[in-house]
Amino acid sequence: MAETVVLSQLRRIPLSELGKLGVPGSKIKTDADVLAWKTTQSYRDYAVFLRRLNESVVGQFLPCTSTPSQAVTKTLELLNTLDRWIDEIPPLQSPQRFGNLAFRTWGARLEERADEVLSLLLTGDFSAAIPHVKPLLLTSFGSFTRMDYGTGHETSFALFLLALMLVRLYEPTVEEERSLVLHVFVRYLEVCWKLQDTYRLEPAGSHGVWGLDDSSFLGYIFGSAELREQTELPVAAVLQQDLSLTNLYFMMITRVRQVKIGPFHEHSSQLHSIAVGVPNWKKVNSGLFKMYEAEVLGKRVVVQHLPLGGLLEWDYGAHTSASDNILALPRLTHLHTQAPRARS
């Protein structure tokens, strides 16, 4: 029997308040800044948002057959536009193993046309949000300087979606949240994989065989949530060669096998260890949340380029002293119990 999960509500920021907010920018420069970020409202918002997305897809599988909302449809159209640009900007002939210079041309087009593509998504009163979400979109597809892509860029896109939900372009309903994962996030992954393959992007901050994945993480969380309540497909099923792409976890594993050479247990030891050592998908799901918080959100080299501030408040002094123990705050894995309360 499926457990009942009580989710925290995600706050709303009125569009009328946007004029009082700054735009996001670089805030994390030191390890102390990482700890400070974990005491901010934006970190709380992101934790609630991820938990809500996670729970929305439990027991749901691909392909998603529900009809997306107009806002989700427009987001998919934005991603389709970025996908077409890849076709219009072919890779240059280059002997380099990583980083085709045509990626910088693609990135320059994104920077030049970001306002244009966002104006098609954010119409009417929502146009006030464009300067607040533009920096997040620009950092969602890789570094145009280093020509790499990693979990920090993926996190930037998730924060982009969070910001749009805070202003209620997306509604915080189960149906909308599910659509953000099974329609929007899946399409985002497809675009990013095409970018990586076309322009040979280097994995950003790769841990090699000791990391979960060179480039992505959230797909494993959402995919394990899809599988969490069923028992027909055990965790060890990922060791099979031909996986049915009915969930994000199997999509991610299939992608790894496409881009890496050699035995699975050698090039992806973490994923192999999960497959042979974790007894059920519920434990996989909860464990991945802990790992994401520690290995992605807790690493300065991963999150230092995230644009924060504005809608994603950088207000660590308003809730708790920066010297207070960060562990006193709710962890990502416990957000289903109650809404986080500010400390006095």
Tab-separated table of C-alpha atoms in Angstrom:
chain	number	residue	atom	x	y	z
A	1	MET	CA	0.000	0.000	0.000
A	2	ALA	CA	1.365	3.413	-0.974
A	3	GLU	CA	2.274	5.720	1.889
A	4	THR	CA	0.527	9.044	2.331
A	5	VAL	CA	2.922	11.958	1.980
A	6	VAL	CA	2.041	15.403	3.285
A	7	LEU	CA	3.858	17.995	1.202
A	8	SER	CA	4.909	21.478	2.172
A	9	GLN	CA	3.284	24.270	0.180
A	10	LEU	CA	5.376	26.406	-2.136
A	11	ARG	CA	5.067	30.124	-1.466
A	12	ARG	CA	3.918	32.629	-4.067
A	13	ILE	CA	5.718	35.838	-5.032
A	14	PRO	CA	3.282	38.386	-6.519
A	15	LEU	CA	4.314	39.862	-9.861
A	16	SER	CA	3.787	43.287	-8.315
A	17	GLU	CA	6.738	42.596	-5.982
A	18	LEU	CA	9.263	41.929	-8.741
A	19	GLY	CA	10.178	45.590	-9.146
A	20	LYS	CA	11.474	45.586	-5.573
A	21	LEU	CA	13.772	42.625	-6.168
A	22	GLY	CA	17.228	42.566	-7.681
A	23	VAL	CA	18.230	40.161	-10.421
A	24	PRO	CA	20.133	36.979	-9.586
A	25	GLY	CA	23.896	36.948	-9.748
A	26	SER	CA	26.976	35.151	-8.470
A	27	LYS	CA	26.817	34.768	-4.689
A	28	ILE	CA	28.783	31.602	-3.878
A	29	LYS	CA	32.526	32.157	-3.832
A	30	THR	CA	33.680	30.230	-0.758
A	31	ASP	CA	32.741	27.095	1.158
A	32	ALA	CA	31.241	29.367	3.810
A	33	ASP	CA	28.923	30.780	1.151
A	34	VAL	CA	27.659	27.265	0.427
A	35	LEU	CA	26.723	26.902	4.088
A	36	ALA	CA	25.137	30.336	4.030
A	37	TRP	CA	23.036	29.406	0.999
A	38	LYS	CA	21.608	26.444	2.904
A	39	THR	CA	20.114	28.880	5.427
A	40	THR	CA	18.315	30.994	2.816
A	41	GLN	CA	14.710	31.089	1.693
A	42	SER	CA	15.763	30.111	-1.831
A	43	TYR	CA	17.311	26.874	-0.567
A	44	ARG	CA	14.129	26.094	1.369
A	45	ASP	CA	12.053	26.859	-1.721
A	46	TYR	CA	14.211	24.601	-3.883
A	47	ALA	CA	14.015	21.752	-1.382
A	48	VAL	CA	10.209	21.983	-1.243
A	49	PHE	CA	10.021	22.233	-5.039
A	50	LEU	CA	12.155	19.122	-5.606
A	51	ARG	CA	10.163	17.106	-3.105
A	52	ARG	CA	6.912	18.138	-4.778
A	53	LEU	CA	8.242	17.218	-8.232
A	54	ASN	CA	9.481	13.905	-6.854
A	55	GLU	CA	6.155	12.940	-5.287
A	56	SER	CA	4.181	13.993	-8.366
A	57	VAL	CA	5.684	11.216	-10.494
A	58	VAL	CA	5.421	8.270	-8.089
A	59	GLY	CA	3.820	5.456	-10.043
A	60	GLN	CA	3.790	7.474	-13.286
A	61	PHE	CA	5.611	6.285	-16.388
A	62	LEU	CA	6.791	7.396	-19.810
A	63	PRO	CA	5.634	8.429	-22.250
A	64	CYS	CA	3.435	10.920	-20.442
A	65	THR	CA	0.044	11.006	-22.171
A	66	SER	CA	-1.536	13.872	-20.246
A	67	THR	CA	-2.202	17.140	-22.069
A	68	PRO	CA	0.210	19.823	-20.809
A	69	SER	CA	-0.975	23.263	-19.766
A	70	GLN	CA	-0.406	26.295	-21.962
A	71	ALA	CA	2.567	27.361	-19.819
A	72	VAL	CA	4.178	23.925	-20.107
A	73	THR	CA	3.476	23.834	-23.842
A	74	LYS	CA	5.202	27.194	-24.289
A	75	THR	CA	8.178	25.934	-22.275
A	76	LEU	CA	8.433	22.928	-24.584
A	77	GLU	CA	8.314	25.275	-27.567
A	78	LEU	CA	11.219	27.243	-26.078
A	79	LEU	CA	13.248	24.030	-25.749
A	80	ASN	CA	12.306	23.030	-29.287
A	81	THR	CA	13.666	26.368	-30.504
A	82	LEU	CA	16.977	25.764	-28.758
A	83	ASP	CA	17.084	22.287	-30.274
A	84	ARG	CA	16.635	23.718	-33.793
A	85	TRP	CA	19.543	26.074	-33.232
A	86	ILE	CA	21.820	23.053	-32.821
A	87	ASP	CA	20.838	21.926	-36.314
A	88	GLU	CA	21.452	25.422	-37.648
A	89	ILE	CA	24.918	25.668	-36.047
A	90	PRO	CA	26.824	22.516	-37.055
A	91	PRO	CA	30.083	21.600	-35.317
A	92	LEU	CA	33.311	22.872	-36.808
A	93	GLN	CA	35.892	20.475	-38.162
A	94	SER	CA	38.267	20.159	-35.231
A	95	PRO	CA	40.773	17.596	-33.919
A	96	GLN	CA	39.946	18.454	-30.295
A	97	ARG	CA	38.559	15.602	-28.219
A	98	PHE	CA	36.351	17.906	-26.151
A	99	GLY	CA	34.776	21.279	-26.781
A	100	ASN	CA	33.846	22.152	-30.339
A	101	LEU	CA	34.050	25.922	-30.789
A	102	ALA	CA	30.646	25.976	-32.503
A	103	PHE	CA	29.145	25.585	-29.003
A	104	ARG	CA	30.254	29.139	-28.256
A	105	THR	CA	28.376	30.275	-31.353
A	106	TRP	CA	25.277	28.461	-30.072
A	107	GLY	CA	25.768	30.066	-26.667
A	108	ALA	CA	26.192	33.523	-28.196
A	109	ARG	CA	22.882	33.089	-29.982
A	110	LEU	CA	21.211	32.111	-26.719
A	111	GLU	CA	22.636	35.181	-25.006
A	112	GLU	CA	21.546	37.437	-27.892
A	113	ARG	CA	18.043	36.012	-28.206
A	114	ALA	CA	17.238	35.088	-24.614
A	115	ASP	CA	14.884	38.041	-24.159
A	116	GLU	CA	13.142	37.128	-27.414
A	117	VAL	CA	12.533	33.463	-26.563
A	118	LEU	CA	11.539	34.312	-22.993
A	119	SER	CA	9.051	36.917	-24.218
A	120	LEU	CA	7.185	34.121	-26.014
A	121	LEU	CA	6.965	32.210	-22.735
A	122	LEU	CA	6.376	35.124	-20.392
A	123	THR	CA	3.643	37.237	-21.933
A	124	GLY	CA	1.522	40.017	-20.450
A	125	ASP	CA	2.199	40.744	-16.794
A	126	PHE	CA	4.589	37.787	-16.614
A	127	SER	CA	7.063	39.702	-18.800
A	128	ALA	CA	8.209	41.435	-15.610
A	129	ALA	CA	9.867	38.143	-14.638
A	130	ILE	CA	12.138	37.996	-17.702
A	131	PRO	CA	15.185	39.754	-16.149
A	132	HIS	CA	14.785	37.596	-13.036
A	133	VAL	CA	14.865	34.232	-14.828
A	134	LYS	CA	17.101	35.062	-17.805
A	135	PRO	CA	20.399	34.469	-15.909
A	136	LEU	CA	19.122	31.042	-14.834
A	137	LEU	CA	18.245	30.061	-18.391
A	138	LEU	CA	21.635	31.212	-19.674
A	139	THR	CA	23.462	28.943	-17.223
A	140	SER	CA	21.263	25.891	-17.831
A	141	PHE	CA	23.002	24.408	-20.865
A	142	GLY	CA	26.686	24.460	-20.035
A	143	SER	CA	29.618	26.842	-19.807
A	144	PHE	CA	30.278	28.593	-23.101
A	145	THR	CA	33.765	29.515	-21.853
A	146	ARG	CA	34.907	26.092	-20.616
A	147	MET	CA	32.658	24.236	-23.075
A	148	ASP	CA	31.487	21.769	-20.450
A	149	TYR	CA	28.214	20.675	-18.864
A	150	GLY	CA	27.403	19.205	-15.472
A	151	THR	CA	25.041	18.917	-12.540
A	152	GLY	CA	25.398	22.607	-11.678
A	153	HIS	CA	23.918	23.552	-15.061
A	154	GLU	CA	21.139	21.018	-14.561
A	155	THR	CA	20.435	22.573	-11.153
A	156	SER	CA	20.264	26.015	-12.773
A	157	PHE	CA	17.477	24.776	-15.058
A	158	ALA	CA	15.593	23.326	-12.101
A	159	LEU	CA	15.921	26.713	-10.356
A	160	PHE	CA	14.621	28.356	-13.541
A	161	LEU	CA	11.487	26.201	-13.281
A	162	LEU	CA	11.239	26.957	-9.552
A	163	ALA	CA	11.375	30.715	-10.173
A	164	LEU	CA	8.568	30.444	-12.718
A	165	MET	CA	6.459	28.490	-10.256
A	166	LEU	CA	7.100	31.039	-7.506
A	167	VAL	CA	5.484	33.696	-9.721
A	168	ARG	CA	2.793	31.152	-10.706
A	169	LEU	CA	3.465	30.840	-14.407
A	170	TYR	CA	3.143	27.189	-13.399
A	171	GLU	CA	0.575	26.199	-10.812
A	172	PRO	CA	1.707	24.059	-7.851
A	173	THR	CA	-0.698	21.212	-8.606
A	174	VAL	CA	0.181	17.543	-8.894
A	175	GLU	CA	-0.737	17.551	-12.582
A	176	GLU	CA	1.427	20.579	-13.400
A	177	GLU	CA	4.364	19.352	-11.351
A	178	ARG	CA	4.166	15.941	-13.004
A	179	SER	CA	4.121	17.629	-16.389
A	180	LEU	CA	7.237	19.631	-15.510
A	181	VAL	CA	9.086	16.369	-14.896
A	182	LEU	CA	7.683	14.051	-17.559
A	183	HIS	CA	7.303	16.639	-20.326
A	184	VAL	CA	9.658	19.559	-19.649
A	185	PHE	CA	12.559	17.898	-17.830
A	186	VAL	CA	12.617	14.978	-20.262
A	187	ARG	CA	12.733	17.422	-23.201
A	188	TYR	CA	15.462	19.427	-21.448
A	189	LEU	CA	17.566	16.280	-21.096
A	190	GLU	CA	17.132	15.513	-24.784
A	191	VAL	CA	18.350	18.996	-25.734
A	192	CYS	CA	21.322	18.767	-23.370
A	193	TRP	CA	22.307	15.328	-24.666
A	194	LYS	CA	22.159	16.661	-28.216
A	195	LEU	CA	24.369	19.597	-27.208
A	196	GLN	CA	26.859	17.268	-25.522
A	197	ASP	CA	27.020	14.909	-28.497
A	198	THR	CA	27.103	17.575	-31.217
A	199	TYR	CA	29.672	19.852	-29.613
A	200	ARG	CA	31.521	17.180	-27.582
A	201	LEU	CA	31.097	19.005	-24.301
A	202	GLU	CA	33.404	17.978	-21.489
A	203	PRO	CA	31.811	16.694	-18.265
A	204	ALA	CA	32.058	19.482	-15.680
A	205	GLY	CA	33.693	18.395	-12.449
A	206	SER	CA	33.542	14.690	-13.277
A	207	HIS	CA	34.439	12.240	-10.506
A	208	GLY	CA	35.174	9.572	-13.099
A	209	VAL	CA	34.073	6.061	-12.170
A	210	TRP	CA	33.424	7.183	-8.585
A	211	GLY	CA	30.705	9.667	-9.491
A	212	LEU	CA	27.053	8.784	-10.014
A	213	ASP	CA	26.976	10.366	-13.475
A	214	ASP	CA	29.353	12.724	-15.260
A	215	SER	CA	26.659	15.243	-16.175
A	216	SER	CA	23.264	14.630	-14.586
A	217	PHE	CA	21.606	13.714	-11.321
A	218	LEU	CA	17.961	14.780	-11.109
A	219	GLY	CA	16.804	12.210	-13.654
A	220	TYR	CA	17.876	9.447	-11.288
A	221	ILE	CA	15.904	10.994	-8.431
A	222	PHE	CA	12.734	11.436	-10.470
A	223	GLY	CA	13.144	8.032	-12.129
A	224	SER	CA	13.509	6.229	-8.815
A	225	ALA	CA	10.355	8.017	-7.648
A	226	GLU	CA	8.469	6.686	-10.675
A	227	LEU	CA	9.524	3.155	-9.701
A	228	ARG	CA	9.158	3.577	-5.943
A	229	GLU	CA	5.805	1.893	-5.301
A	230	GLN	CA	5.986	-0.945	-7.860
A	231	THR	CA	7.645	-4.309	-7.290
A	232	GLU	CA	7.731	-5.870	-10.769
A	233	LEU	CA	11.001	-4.153	-11.695
A	234	PRO	CA	13.646	-4.655	-8.975
A	235	VAL	CA	16.576	-2.269	-8.584
A	236	ALA	CA	18.854	-4.886	-10.132
A	237	ALA	CA	16.848	-4.696	-13.373
A	238	VAL	CA	19.139	-1.868	-14.497
A	239	LEU	CA	21.873	-4.454	-15.053
A	240	GLN	CA	19.973	-5.754	-18.082
A	241	GLN	CA	21.324	-4.613	-21.425
A	242	ASP	CA	18.116	-3.519	-23.147
A	243	LEU	CA	15.968	-1.449	-20.840
A	244	SER	CA	12.486	-0.271	-21.681
A	245	LEU	CA	12.492	3.538	-21.612
A	246	THR	CA	9.375	3.740	-19.461
A	247	ASN	CA	10.960	5.838	-16.717
A	248	LEU	CA	13.683	8.412	-16.259
A	249	TYR	CA	15.973	6.084	-14.314
A	250	PHE	CA	16.151	3.618	-17.188
A	251	MET	CA	16.577	6.532	-19.621
A	252	MET	CA	19.579	7.744	-17.643
A	253	ILE	CA	21.153	4.277	-17.449
A	254	THR	CA	20.661	3.785	-21.191
A	255	ARG	CA	22.318	7.137	-21.859
A	256	VAL	CA	25.320	6.141	-19.721
A	257	ARG	CA	25.724	2.935	-21.703
A	258	GLN	CA	25.598	4.906	-24.952
A	259	VAL	CA	28.411	7.293	-24.040
A	260	LYS	CA	30.699	5.068	-21.977
A	261	ILE	CA	32.770	2.104	-23.084
A	262	GLY	CA	33.469	-1.076	-21.158
A	263	PRO	CA	31.739	-3.126	-18.458
A	264	PHE	CA	29.038	-1.249	-16.541
A	265	HIS	CA	30.529	-2.070	-13.145
A	266	GLU	CA	33.841	-0.525	-14.198
A	267	HIS	CA	32.726	2.771	-15.764
A	268	SER	CA	29.749	3.364	-13.424
A	269	SER	CA	30.664	1.811	-10.105
A	270	GLN	CA	28.242	3.934	-8.071
A	271	LEU	CA	25.263	3.028	-10.241
A	272	HIS	CA	26.339	-0.614	-10.197
A	273	SER	CA	26.651	-0.555	-6.404
A	274	ILE	CA	23.113	0.812	-6.115
A	275	ALA	CA	21.834	-1.913	-8.442
A	276	VAL	CA	23.367	-4.769	-6.452
A	277	GLY	CA	23.284	-3.314	-2.948
A	278	VAL	CA	20.071	-1.351	-2.402
A	279	PRO	CA	17.035	-3.559	-1.726
A	280	ASN	CA	14.187	-1.425	-3.092
A	281	TRP	CA	13.378	1.737	-5.019
A	282	LYS	CA	12.144	3.575	-1.928
A	283	LYS	CA	15.625	3.382	-0.436
A	284	VAL	CA	17.166	4.353	-3.771
A	285	ASN	CA	14.946	7.426	-3.941
A	286	SER	CA	15.638	8.610	-0.393
A	287	GLY	CA	19.345	7.845	-0.707
A	288	LEU	CA	19.664	9.836	-3.916
A	289	PHE	CA	18.143	12.884	-2.234
A	290	LYS	CA	20.831	12.675	0.450
A	291	MET	CA	23.538	12.197	-2.156
A	292	TYR	CA	22.272	15.124	-4.247
A	293	GLU	CA	22.335	17.420	-1.237
A	294	ALA	CA	25.863	16.359	-0.311
A	295	GLU	CA	27.534	15.885	-3.699
A	296	VAL	CA	25.788	18.570	-5.755
A	297	LEU	CA	24.225	21.247	-3.550
A	298	GLY	CA	26.982	20.917	-0.969
A	299	LYS	CA	29.943	21.306	-3.322
A	300	ARG	CA	31.220	24.829	-4.033
A	301	VAL	CA	32.753	23.839	-7.371
A	302	VAL	CA	29.317	22.664	-8.525
A	303	VAL	CA	27.077	25.482	-7.289
A	304	GLN	CA	29.437	28.475	-7.473
A	305	HIS	CA	28.082	29.594	-10.850
A	306	LEU	CA	24.395	29.435	-9.884
A	307	PRO	CA	22.695	32.844	-10.230
A	308	LEU	CA	21.088	33.540	-6.844
A	309	GLY	CA	19.288	36.503	-5.334
A	310	GLY	CA	16.111	38.287	-6.378
A	311	LEU	CA	13.344	35.693	-6.714
A	312	LEU	CA	15.802	33.162	-5.292
A	313	GLU	CA	16.428	35.120	-2.135
A	314	TRP	CA	19.939	35.430	-0.760
A	315	ASP	CA	18.801	36.255	2.760
A	316	TYR	CA	20.795	33.998	5.051
A	317	GLY	CA	21.030	36.648	7.749
A	318	ALA	CA	17.250	36.994	7.923
A	319	HIS	CA	16.563	33.419	9.051
A	320	THR	CA	19.532	32.166	10.998
A	321	SER	CA	23.001	33.270	11.890
A	322	ALA	CA	25.596	32.141	9.359
A	323	SER	CA	27.528	30.669	12.281
A	324	ASP	CA	24.606	28.471	13.400
A	325	ASN	CA	24.687	24.760	12.674
A	326	ILE	CA	23.277	24.182	9.217
A	327	LEU	CA	22.106	20.719	10.232
A	328	ALA	CA	19.415	22.300	12.383
A	329	LEU	CA	17.523	23.047	9.164
A	330	PRO	CA	15.208	20.488	7.543
A	331	ARG	CA	16.991	18.137	5.190
A	332	LEU	CA	15.718	17.460	1.679
A	333	THR	CA	14.797	13.947	2.708
A	334	HIS	CA	12.546	15.165	5.529
A	335	LEU	CA	10.562	17.840	3.775
A	336	HIS	CA	7.426	15.736	3.606
A	337	THR	CA	6.842	16.116	7.330
A	338	GLN	CA	6.141	19.806	7.766
A	339	ALA	CA	6.870	23.197	6.313
A	340	PRO	CA	10.208	24.664	7.443
A	341	ARG	CA	9.912	27.413	10.033
A	342	ALA	CA	12.248	30.331	10.391
A	343	ARG	CA	14.349	30.384	13.506
A	344	SER	CA	14.227	33.425	15.728
